Amino acid sequence: MSNYQLRNTIVDLLIRVEKDNGFSHLLIDHELNSKRIDPQDEGLLTEIVYGTIQRKYTIDYYLESFVDPKKKLETWVRILLRMSVYQMIYLDKVPDHAIIHEAVEIAKKRGHKGIASFVNGVLRSMQRKGVPDTASIANDTKRLAIETSHPEWLIERWISFYGFETTKEMCEENISRKYSSIRVQPLKISRDEAIDILNKQGFETRPSIFSDQGIIIDKGNILKTDLFTEGYITVQDQSSMLVAEMLDVTPGMHVLDACSAPGGKATHIAEKLQNQGEVNAYDIQEKKVKQIITKASDLDLLTIDAKTSDARQLQEEHNTESFDRILIDAPCSGLGVIRGKPEIKYDKKESDIKRLSSIQLDILESVAPLLKVDGLLIYSTCTVDMEENEHVVREFLERNPNYIIDKNFFTELPARIQESKGITEYGLQLFPQTFQTDGFFMTRLIRKS
């Protein structure tokens, strides 16, 4: 694939994210799996797509100095400029003259000579004059919003929860590279064996402190290894691995995973059961239930029974006090996974958070009675928003005094995580900057009567 074709493909992907609300990680995976991209170009495509989305507001701030605000740009033209500016400012392997040449060629093919001339003029002016300094923005919140490309309302909200410095660290982490992590299937291979195989294949790896099954991949495309395609490992963020670890599952238990798709935590729980016991896994969408079934099959796990159901209606499926352990990985805003899904931060609204927190509380109220006395329930989300996390848990406990926070949860966390500043009386808030994981909340409740 030529440089022109690669950049043209990147423009297409960015248009689908911008106009069709596509998910960047799914579009990139689909494009890489199409085998139209040369292996040596896979990293560059991923870098430019993620980077351009991650820094959209910053790049638009730069472009304001070079594009007349009265001029209406077609979506593809603005995206072409953003993509080109991202390469000129943040990448050092491609010379500016090559970036500008390819942008002009794309503008000619997609538009006409006039647009090509406009694109050429904007990029050459920026190359000649340099980009404006964000230090001139007097307001701290607005400056942080521009420098890290987050909506101002979101930054104001996080500052109200955690203060300016923690918010700044979180925003800066959200525009950094995300390392992938994997979990070994311990019934098929040990972590040491997997690390040895991967290192011999040229991967750079580290063991995770979150789970004895976890491995961090510093370098290498794990999706194209035999270990992945043959079901010896699965891709999962370290923060998600901690959930099954803290659920304290032992073989023979009956476990409910109430909001299960795509099945990463359900399969981890099944691995902990060592194919002895049962995991009832539910999701509201039938196509996502198929994902759970496929994932369990890929990993040769036999104890997962996956079905379609709204978590708020599971009392119609199971009697009260049926389960030894329950996991509610609740539907949430996803504001903890911005680094891997950067478009999330532009799409969410405060009204979404309020609606979701109401659903989360409803699910917790509906599912909790299914837990046995002295059983354990983990409530988790992949967001850093306090209204979806601590506030939901606090309100549930106020309404249901027969459930309490399990104090052993805090002492059973891995030692380094016990020292995390995200620990509160209501649970653990993992910030993305603390251990370079997804932002994640979890707590463990115990039923007393």
Coordinates of N, CA and C in Angstrom, one line a residue, residues 338-419:
I338 N -11.0 6.2 28.2 CA -10.8 7.2 27.1 C -9.6 6.9 26.3
R339 N -8.5 6.4 27.0 CA -7.2 6.3 26.3 C -7.4 5.2 25.1
G340 N -8.2 4.2 25.3 CA -8.4 3.2 24.3 C -9.5 3.5 23.4
K341 N -10.5 4.3 23.8 CA -11.6 4.7 23.0 C -11.8 6.2 23.1
P342 N -10.9 7.0 22.5 CA -10.8 8.4 22.7 C -12.1 9.2 22.3
E343 N -12.8 8.7 21.4 CA -14.0 9.4 20.9 C -15.1 9.5 22.0
I344 N -15.0 8.7 23.1 CA -15.9 8.7 24.2 C -16.0 10.1 24.8
K345 N -14.9 10.7 25.0 CA -14.9 12.0 25.7 C -15.6 13.1 25.0
Y346 N -15.8 13.0 23.7 CA -16.5 14.0 22.9 C -18.0 13.7 22.8
D347 N -18.4 12.5 23.0 CA -19.8 12.1 22.8 C -20.6 12.2 24.1
K348 N -20.0 12.0 25.2 CA -20.8 11.9 26.5 C -21.3 13.3 26.9
K349 N -22.5 13.2 27.6 CA -23.1 14.4 28.2 C -23.4 14.2 29.7
E350 N -23.5 15.2 30.4 CA -23.8 15.1 31.9 C -25.1 14.3 32.1
S351 N -26.1 14.6 31.2 CA -27.4 13.9 31.3 C -27.2 12.4 31.1
D352 N -26.2 11.9 30.3 CA -26.0 10.5 30.2 C -25.6 9.9 31.5
I353 N -24.7 10.6 32.3 CA -24.3 10.1 33.6 C -25.4 10.0 34.6
K354 N -26.3 11.0 34.6 CA -27.4 10.9 35.5 C -28.3 9.8 35.2
R355 N -28.6 9.6 33.9 CA -29.4 8.5 33.4 C -28.8 7.1 33.8
L356 N -27.5 7.0 33.6 CA -26.8 5.7 33.9 C -26.8 5.4 35.3
S357 N -26.6 6.4 36.2 CA -26.5 6.2 37.6 C -27.8 5.7 38.1
S358 N -28.9 6.1 37.6 CA -30.2 5.6 37.9 C -30.4 4.2 37.6
I359 N -29.9 3.8 36.4 CA -30.0 2.4 35.9 C -29.1 1.5 36.8
Q360 N -27.9 2.0 37.1 CA -27.0 1.3 38.0 C -27.6 0.9 39.3
L361 N -28.3 1.9 39.9 CA -28.9 1.7 41.2 C -30.0 0.7 41.1
D362 N -30.8 0.8 40.0 CA -31.9 -0.2 39.8 C -31.4 -1.6 39.7
I363 N -30.3 -1.8 38.9 CA -29.7 -3.1 38.8 C -29.2 -3.6 40.1
L364 N -28.5 -2.8 40.9 CA -28.0 -3.2 42.2 C -29.2 -3.7 43.1
E365 N -30.2 -2.9 43.1 CA -31.4 -3.2 43.9 C -32.1 -4.5 43.5
S366 N -32.1 -4.7 42.2 CA -32.8 -5.9 41.7 C -32.0 -7.2 41.8
V367 N -30.7 -7.1 41.7 CA -29.9 -8.3 41.7 C -29.4 -8.7 43.1
A368 N -29.2 -7.8 44.0 CA -28.7 -8.1 45.3 C -29.4 -9.2 46.0
P369 N -30.8 -9.2 46.0 CA -31.5 -10.2 46.7 C -31.2 -11.7 46.3
L370 N -30.5 -11.8 45.1 CA -30.2 -13.2 44.6 C -28.9 -13.7 45.3
L371 N -28.3 -12.9 46.2 CA -27.1 -13.3 46.8 C -27.4 -14.0 48.1
K372 N -26.7 -15.1 48.4 CA -26.9 -15.9 49.7 C -26.4 -15.0 50.9
V373 N -26.9 -15.3 52.1 CA -26.4 -14.7 53.3 C -24.9 -15.0 53.4
D374 N -24.1 -14.1 53.8 CA -22.6 -14.1 53.8 C -21.9 -14.3 52.5
G375 N -22.7 -14.2 51.4 CA -22.1 -14.2 50.0 C -21.5 -12.8 49.7
L376 N -20.7 -12.8 48.7 CA -20.0 -11.6 48.3 C -20.5 -11.1 46.9
L377 N -20.7 -9.7 46.8 CA -21.1 -9.1 45.6 C -20.1 -8.0 45.2
I378 N -19.6 -8.0 44.0 CA -18.8 -7.0 43.5 C -19.6 -6.1 42.6
Y379 N -19.5 -4.8 42.9 CA -20.1 -3.7 42.0 C -18.9 -3.0 41.3
S380 N -18.9 -3.0 40.0 CA -17.8 -2.4 39.3 C -18.2 -1.6 38.1
T381 N -17.4 -0.6 37.7 CA -17.7 0.1 36.4 C -16.3 0.5 35.8
C382 N -16.3 0.9 34.5 CA -15.1 1.3 33.9 C -15.2 2.9 33.7
T383 N -15.6 3.5 34.8 CA -15.6 5.0 34.7 C -15.0 5.6 36.0
V384 N -14.6 6.9 35.9 CA -14.0 7.6 37.0 C -15.0 8.6 37.6
D385 N -16.3 8.5 37.2 CA -17.3 9.5 37.7 C -17.9 9.0 39.0
M386 N -17.7 9.9 40.0 CA -18.1 9.6 41.4 C -19.6 9.3 41.5
E387 N -20.4 10.0 40.6 CA -21.9 9.8 40.7 C -22.3 8.4 40.3
E388 N -21.5 7.8 39.4 CA -21.8 6.4 39.0 C -21.2 5.4 39.9
N389 N -20.3 5.8 40.8 CA -19.6 4.9 41.6 C -19.9 5.0 43.1
E390 N -19.2 5.8 43.8 CA -19.5 6.0 45.2 C -20.9 6.4 45.5
H391 N -21.4 7.3 44.8 CA -22.8 7.8 45.1 C -23.8 6.7 44.9
V392 N -23.7 5.8 43.9 CA -24.6 4.7 43.7 C -24.5 3.7 44.9
V393 N -23.2 3.4 45.3 CA -23.0 2.4 46.4 C -23.6 3.0 47.7
R394 N -23.3 4.3 47.9 CA -23.8 4.9 49.2 C -25.3 4.8 49.3
E395 N -26.0 5.2 48.2 CA -27.4 5.2 48.2 C -28.0 3.8 48.4
F396 N -27.4 2.8 47.7 CA -27.8 1.4 47.9 C -27.7 1.0 49.4
L397 N -26.6 1.3 50.0 CA -26.4 0.9 51.4 C -27.3 1.6 52.3
E398 N -27.7 2.8 52.0 CA -28.6 3.5 52.9 C -30.0 2.9 52.8
R399 N -30.4 2.4 51.6 CA -31.7 1.7 51.4 C -31.7 0.3 51.9
N400 N -30.5 -0.4 52.0 CA -30.4 -1.8 52.2 C -29.4 -2.1 53.3
P401 N -29.8 -1.9 54.6 CA -28.8 -2.0 55.7 C -28.4 -3.4 55.9
N402 N -29.0 -4.4 55.3 CA -28.5 -5.8 55.4 C -27.3 -6.1 54.5
Y403 N -26.8 -5.1 53.8 CA -25.6 -5.3 53.0 C -24.6 -4.2 53.5
I404 N -23.3 -4.6 53.6 CA -22.3 -3.7 54.1 C -21.1 -3.8 53.2
I405 N -20.2 -2.8 53.2 CA -18.9 -2.9 52.5 C -18.1 -4.0 53.3
D406 N -17.6 -4.9 52.5 CA -16.7 -6.0 53.1 C -15.3 -5.4 53.4
K407 N -15.0 -5.2 54.7 CA -13.7 -4.6 55.0 C -12.5 -5.5 54.5
N408 N -12.7 -6.8 54.4 CA -11.6 -7.6 53.9 C -11.2 -7.3 52.5
F409 N -12.1 -6.6 51.8 CA -11.8 -6.2 50.4 C -10.5 -5.4 50.4
F410 N -10.4 -4.5 51.3 CA -9.3 -3.6 51.3 C -7.9 -4.2 51.6
T411 N -8.0 -5.2 52.5 CA -6.7 -5.9 52.9 C -6.3 -7.0 52.0
E412 N -7.3 -7.5 51.2 CA -7.0 -8.5 50.2 C -6.5 -8.0 48.8
L413 N -6.6 -6.7 48.7 CA -6.1 -6.1 47.4 C -4.6 -6.3 47.3
P414 N -4.0 -6.4 46.1 CA -2.5 -6.5 46.0 C -1.9 -5.3 46.8
A415 N -0.7 -5.6 47.4 CA -0.1 -4.7 48.4 C 0.0 -3.3 47.8
R416 N 0.5 -3.1 46.6 CA 0.8 -1.8 46.0 C -0.5 -1.1 45.8
I417 N -1.6 -1.8 45.4 CA -2.9 -1.2 45.2 C -3.5 -0.7 46.5
Q418 N -3.2 -1.4 47.6 CA -3.7 -0.9 48.9 C -3.2 0.5 49.3
E419 N -2.1 0.9 48.7 CA -1.6 2.2 48.9 C -2.1 3.3 47.9

